[in-house]
């Protein structure tokens, strides 16, 4: 959607709410904020190019470089576990979880 069409669809915003932890930040000049935000994203697009997302079905490409070897070595110290609700978490191999003593 072009930026001008997005702004027309958005219409005139009078209040914008942002969740900031426990409080909520209210901006009364929401339209000005949106204009500034959209202007900033246009500049990012000019510098970095349009957003690009690869094919989600394509396989992960392993480069087998120093960074990947370092990551593999760091992750080798962890073991993946699954709790009764199906949540996954990592535990250091040299530590025993509190519930398994």
Short mmCIF file of N, CA and C in Angstrom, two decimals:
data_model
loop_
_atom_site.label_atom_id
_atom_site.label_comp_id
_atom_site.label_asym_id
_atom_site.label_seq_id
_atom_site.Cartn_x
_atom_site.Cartn_y
_atom_site.Cartn_z
N UNK A 1 0.85 -1.16 0.00
CA UNK A 1 0.00 0.00 0.00
C UNK A 1 0.91 1.23 0.00
N UNK A 2 0.69 2.15 -0.92
CA UNK A 2 1.49 3.37 -0.94
C UNK A 2 1.27 4.19 0.33
N UNK A 3 2.25 5.00 0.67
CA UNK A 3 2.20 5.78 1.90
C UNK A 3 1.01 6.72 1.93
N UNK A 4 0.72 7.40 0.83
CA UNK A 4 -0.41 8.34 0.80
C UNK A 4 -1.73 7.62 1.06
N UNK A 5 -1.90 6.44 0.49
CA UNK A 5 -3.13 5.67 0.70
C UNK A 5 -3.22 5.22 2.15
N UNK A 6 -2.10 4.84 2.74
CA UNK A 6 -2.08 4.42 4.14
C UNK A 6 -2.50 5.58 5.04
N UNK A 7 -1.97 6.77 4.75
CA UNK A 7 -2.33 7.94 5.55
C UNK A 7 -3.81 8.27 5.42
N UNK A 8 -4.38 8.15 4.20
CA UNK A 8 -5.81 8.42 4.03
C UNK A 8 -6.63 7.40 4.78
N UNK A 9 -6.22 6.13 4.71
CA UNK A 9 -6.95 5.07 5.39
C UNK A 9 -6.88 5.25 6.90
N UNK A 10 -5.73 5.70 7.38
CA UNK A 10 -5.54 5.90 8.80
C UNK A 10 -6.44 7.02 9.31
N UNK A 11 -6.66 8.02 8.47
CA UNK A 11 -7.53 9.13 8.86
C UNK A 11 -6.86 10.01 9.88
N UNK A 12 -7.65 10.84 10.49
CA UNK A 12 -7.11 11.76 11.48
C UNK A 12 -7.11 11.07 12.84
N UNK A 13 -5.93 10.90 13.37
CA UNK A 13 -5.75 10.27 14.67
C UNK A 13 -5.67 11.36 15.71
N UNK A 14 -6.48 11.28 16.74
CA UNK A 14 -6.44 12.30 17.80
C UNK A 14 -5.67 11.82 19.01
N UNK A 15 -5.67 10.53 19.27
CA UNK A 15 -4.93 10.00 20.41
C UNK A 15 -4.24 8.71 19.98
N UNK A 16 -3.01 8.54 20.39
CA UNK A 16 -2.28 7.31 20.13
C UNK A 16 -1.83 6.77 21.47
N UNK A 17 -2.08 5.51 21.73
CA UNK A 17 -1.69 4.90 23.00
C UNK A 17 -0.50 4.00 22.78
N UNK A 18 0.47 4.11 23.67
CA UNK A 18 1.63 3.25 23.65
C UNK A 18 1.77 2.63 25.01
N UNK A 19 1.91 1.33 25.07
CA UNK A 19 2.10 0.68 26.34
C UNK A 19 3.56 0.81 26.73
N UNK A 20 3.83 1.33 27.88
CA UNK A 20 5.19 1.52 28.38
C UNK A 20 5.30 0.82 29.73
N UNK A 21 5.52 -0.47 29.70
CA UNK A 21 5.58 -1.20 30.96
C UNK A 21 4.21 -1.23 31.60
N UNK A 22 4.09 -0.65 32.78
CA UNK A 22 2.82 -0.65 33.47
C UNK A 22 1.96 0.55 33.12
N UNK A 23 2.58 1.63 32.63
CA UNK A 23 1.83 2.84 32.31
C UNK A 23 1.49 2.90 30.83
N UNK A 24 0.72 3.91 30.48
CA UNK A 24 0.34 4.12 29.08
C UNK A 24 0.68 5.56 28.73
N UNK A 25 1.38 5.75 27.62
CA UNK A 25 1.76 7.07 27.15
C UNK A 25 0.72 7.53 26.14
N UNK A 26 0.14 8.69 26.38
CA UNK A 26 -0.87 9.24 25.46
C UNK A 26 -0.24 10.38 24.68
N UNK A 27 -0.43 10.36 23.37
CA UNK A 27 0.04 11.46 22.53
C UNK A 27 -1.18 12.11 21.91
N UNK A 28 -1.40 13.38 22.23
CA UNK A 28 -2.59 14.05 21.71
C UNK A 28 -2.43 14.46 20.26
N UNK A 29 -1.22 14.65 19.80
CA UNK A 29 -1.01 15.02 18.40
C UNK A 29 -0.62 13.77 17.62
N UNK A 30 -1.51 12.78 17.61
CA UNK A 30 -1.23 11.50 16.98
C UNK A 30 -0.94 11.61 15.50
N UNK A 31 -1.61 12.51 14.81
CA UNK A 31 -1.40 12.64 13.37
C UNK A 31 0.03 13.08 13.09
N UNK A 32 0.53 14.02 13.88
CA UNK A 32 1.90 14.47 13.69
C UNK A 32 2.88 13.34 13.97
N UNK A 33 2.59 12.55 14.99
CA UNK A 33 3.46 11.42 15.32
C UNK A 33 3.50 10.42 14.16
N UNK A 34 2.33 10.10 13.61
CA UNK A 34 2.27 9.14 12.50
C UNK A 34 3.04 9.68 11.30
N UNK A 35 2.88 10.97 11.02
CA UNK A 35 3.62 11.57 9.91
C UNK A 35 5.12 11.45 10.13
N UNK A 36 5.57 11.73 11.35
CA UNK A 36 6.99 11.62 11.65
C UNK A 36 7.47 10.17 11.53
N UNK A 37 6.67 9.24 12.03
CA UNK A 37 7.03 7.84 11.94
C UNK A 37 7.12 7.38 10.49
N UNK A 38 6.13 7.74 9.69
CA UNK A 38 6.14 7.32 8.29
C UNK A 38 7.29 7.98 7.53
N UNK A 39 7.60 9.22 7.86
CA UNK A 39 8.72 9.91 7.23
C UNK A 39 10.04 9.18 7.57
N UNK A 40 10.17 8.78 8.83
CA UNK A 40 11.38 8.06 9.24
C UNK A 40 11.50 6.73 8.51
N UNK A 41 10.38 6.00 8.37
CA UNK A 41 10.45 4.71 7.67
C UNK A 41 10.75 4.90 6.19
N UNK A 42 10.29 6.00 5.60
CA UNK A 42 10.66 6.29 4.21
C UNK A 42 12.16 6.49 4.09
N UNK A 43 12.75 7.20 5.04
CA UNK A 43 14.20 7.42 5.02
C UNK A 43 14.95 6.10 5.17
N UNK A 44 14.47 5.24 6.09
CA UNK A 44 15.10 3.92 6.25
C UNK A 44 15.05 3.14 4.95
N UNK A 45 13.91 3.20 4.26
CA UNK A 45 13.77 2.48 3.01
C UNK A 45 14.72 3.03 1.96
N UNK A 46 14.92 4.34 1.96
CA UNK A 46 15.84 4.96 1.02
C UNK A 46 17.27 4.47 1.27
N UNK A 47 17.64 4.39 2.54
CA UNK A 47 19.00 3.98 2.88
C UNK A 47 19.21 2.48 2.75
N UNK A 48 18.29 1.69 3.33
CA UNK A 48 18.48 0.24 3.41
C UNK A 48 17.76 -0.54 2.32
N UNK A 49 16.90 0.10 1.56
CA UNK A 49 16.14 -0.59 0.54
C UNK A 49 14.85 -1.14 1.11
N UNK A 50 13.98 -1.67 0.25
CA UNK A 50 12.70 -2.17 0.72
C UNK A 50 12.88 -3.42 1.59
N UNK A 51 11.90 -3.65 2.44
CA UNK A 51 11.93 -4.84 3.28
C UNK A 51 11.87 -6.07 2.38
N UNK A 52 12.64 -7.07 2.74
CA UNK A 52 12.70 -8.26 1.92
C UNK A 52 12.60 -9.47 2.83
N UNK A 53 11.72 -10.36 2.47
CA UNK A 53 11.55 -11.58 3.24
C UNK A 53 11.70 -12.74 2.28
N UNK A 54 12.57 -13.65 2.62
CA UNK A 54 12.79 -14.79 1.76
C UNK A 54 11.64 -15.77 1.82
N UNK A 55 11.73 -16.79 1.02
CA UNK A 55 10.73 -17.84 0.98
C UNK A 55 10.76 -18.62 2.29
N UNK A 56 9.64 -18.71 2.96
CA UNK A 56 9.58 -19.37 4.27
C UNK A 56 9.79 -20.88 4.15
N UNK A 57 9.58 -21.43 2.97
CA UNK A 57 9.74 -22.87 2.79
C UNK A 57 11.16 -23.26 2.39
N UNK A 58 12.01 -22.27 2.12
CA UNK A 58 13.38 -22.59 1.70
C UNK A 58 14.18 -23.06 2.91
N UNK A 59 15.11 -23.99 2.71
CA UNK A 59 15.89 -24.51 3.83
C UNK A 59 16.89 -23.47 4.34
N UNK A 60 17.30 -23.63 5.59
CA UNK A 60 18.30 -22.76 6.18
C UNK A 60 19.64 -23.08 5.54
N UNK A 61 20.38 -22.05 5.18
CA UNK A 61 21.69 -22.24 4.57
C UNK A 61 22.74 -22.16 5.67
N UNK A 62 23.49 -23.25 5.84
CA UNK A 62 24.56 -23.28 6.83
C UNK A 62 25.87 -22.91 6.13
N UNK A 63 26.55 -21.90 6.66
CA UNK A 63 27.77 -21.42 6.02
C UNK A 63 29.00 -22.15 6.52
N UNK A 64 28.90 -22.82 7.67
CA UNK A 64 30.03 -23.53 8.26
C UNK A 64 31.24 -22.62 8.40
N UNK A 65 30.98 -21.40 8.89
CA UNK A 65 32.06 -20.45 9.10
C UNK A 65 32.41 -20.39 10.59
N UNK A 66 33.32 -19.50 10.95
CA UNK A 66 33.76 -19.39 12.35
C UNK A 66 32.62 -19.01 13.28
N UNK A 67 31.73 -18.12 12.83
CA UNK A 67 30.60 -17.70 13.67
C UNK A 67 29.68 -18.88 13.98
N UNK A 68 29.38 -19.68 12.96
CA UNK A 68 28.50 -20.83 13.17
C UNK A 68 29.17 -21.88 14.06
N UNK A 69 30.47 -22.08 13.87
CA UNK A 69 31.20 -23.03 14.72
C UNK A 69 31.20 -22.57 16.17
N UNK A 70 31.38 -21.26 16.39
CA UNK A 70 31.37 -20.71 17.74
C UNK A 70 29.99 -20.89 18.38
N UNK A 71 28.92 -20.62 17.62
CA UNK A 71 27.56 -20.79 18.13
C UNK A 71 27.28 -22.24 18.48
N UNK A 72 27.70 -23.16 17.62
CA UNK A 72 27.50 -24.59 17.89
C UNK A 72 28.22 -25.00 19.16
N UNK A 73 29.43 -24.48 19.36
CA UNK A 73 30.18 -24.83 20.56
C UNK A 73 29.50 -24.30 21.81
N UNK A 74 28.98 -23.07 21.75
CA UNK A 74 28.29 -22.50 22.91
C UNK A 74 27.01 -23.26 23.21
N UNK A 75 26.27 -23.64 22.18
CA UNK A 75 25.01 -24.35 22.39
C UNK A 75 25.20 -25.80 22.81
N UNK A 76 26.38 -26.34 22.59
CA UNK A 76 26.62 -27.73 22.97
C UNK A 76 26.59 -27.92 24.49
N UNK A 77 26.67 -26.83 25.25
CA UNK A 77 26.64 -26.91 26.71
C UNK A 77 25.22 -26.91 27.25
N UNK A 78 24.21 -26.86 26.38
CA UNK A 78 22.81 -26.81 26.80
C UNK A 78 22.05 -28.02 26.29
N UNK A 79 21.04 -28.39 27.04
CA UNK A 79 20.15 -29.49 26.65
C UNK A 79 18.73 -28.95 26.62
N UNK A 80 17.98 -29.29 25.60
CA UNK A 80 16.60 -28.81 25.48
C UNK A 80 15.68 -29.74 26.25
N UNK A 81 14.81 -29.17 27.05
CA UNK A 81 13.82 -29.94 27.82
C UNK A 81 12.43 -29.43 27.47
N UNK A 82 11.42 -30.25 27.74
CA UNK A 82 10.03 -29.88 27.51
C UNK A 82 9.26 -30.15 28.79
N UNK A 83 8.48 -29.15 29.25
CA UNK A 83 7.70 -29.33 30.46
C UNK A 83 6.36 -29.99 30.14
N UNK A 84 5.53 -30.19 31.17
CA UNK A 84 4.26 -30.90 30.99
C UNK A 84 3.28 -30.14 30.11
N UNK A 85 3.45 -28.81 29.99
CA UNK A 85 2.57 -28.01 29.14
C UNK A 85 3.05 -27.93 27.69
N UNK A 86 4.19 -28.56 27.41
CA UNK A 86 4.72 -28.53 26.06
C UNK A 86 5.65 -27.37 25.77
N UNK A 87 6.01 -26.58 26.79
CA UNK A 87 6.94 -25.47 26.61
C UNK A 87 8.37 -26.00 26.58
N UNK A 88 9.18 -25.44 25.71
CA UNK A 88 10.58 -25.86 25.58
C UNK A 88 11.47 -24.88 26.31
N UNK A 89 12.50 -25.39 26.95
CA UNK A 89 13.47 -24.53 27.62
C UNK A 89 14.82 -25.23 27.60
N UNK A 90 15.87 -24.43 27.86
CA UNK A 90 17.24 -24.96 27.83
C UNK A 90 17.79 -25.02 29.23
N UNK A 91 18.55 -26.08 29.51
CA UNK A 91 19.20 -26.27 30.80
C UNK A 91 20.66 -26.60 30.52
N UNK A 92 21.55 -25.99 31.29
CA UNK A 92 22.96 -26.34 31.14
C UNK A 92 23.14 -27.81 31.45
N UNK A 93 23.97 -28.47 30.70
CA UNK A 93 24.17 -29.90 30.90
C UNK A 93 24.81 -30.22 32.24
N UNK A 94 25.60 -29.29 32.80
CA UNK A 94 26.25 -29.53 34.08
C UNK A 94 25.41 -29.13 35.29
N UNK A 95 24.18 -28.61 35.04
CA UNK A 95 23.27 -28.23 36.13
C UNK A 95 22.06 -29.14 36.13
N UNK A 96 21.53 -29.40 37.30
CA UNK A 96 20.32 -30.21 37.41
C UNK A 96 19.17 -29.29 37.81
N UNK A 97 18.03 -29.34 37.13
CA UNK A 97 16.90 -28.48 37.50
C UNK A 97 16.47 -28.72 38.93
N UNK A 98 15.88 -27.69 39.57
CA UNK A 98 15.50 -27.75 40.99
C UNK A 98 14.52 -28.89 41.27
N UNK A 99 13.63 -29.21 40.36
CA UNK A 99 12.63 -30.24 40.60
C UNK A 99 13.14 -31.66 40.48
N UNK A 100 14.39 -31.86 40.06
CA UNK A 100 14.89 -33.21 39.84
C UNK A 100 15.93 -33.63 40.87
N UNK A 101 15.99 -32.99 42.02
CA UNK A 101 16.99 -33.37 43.05
C UNK A 101 16.60 -34.63 43.72
#
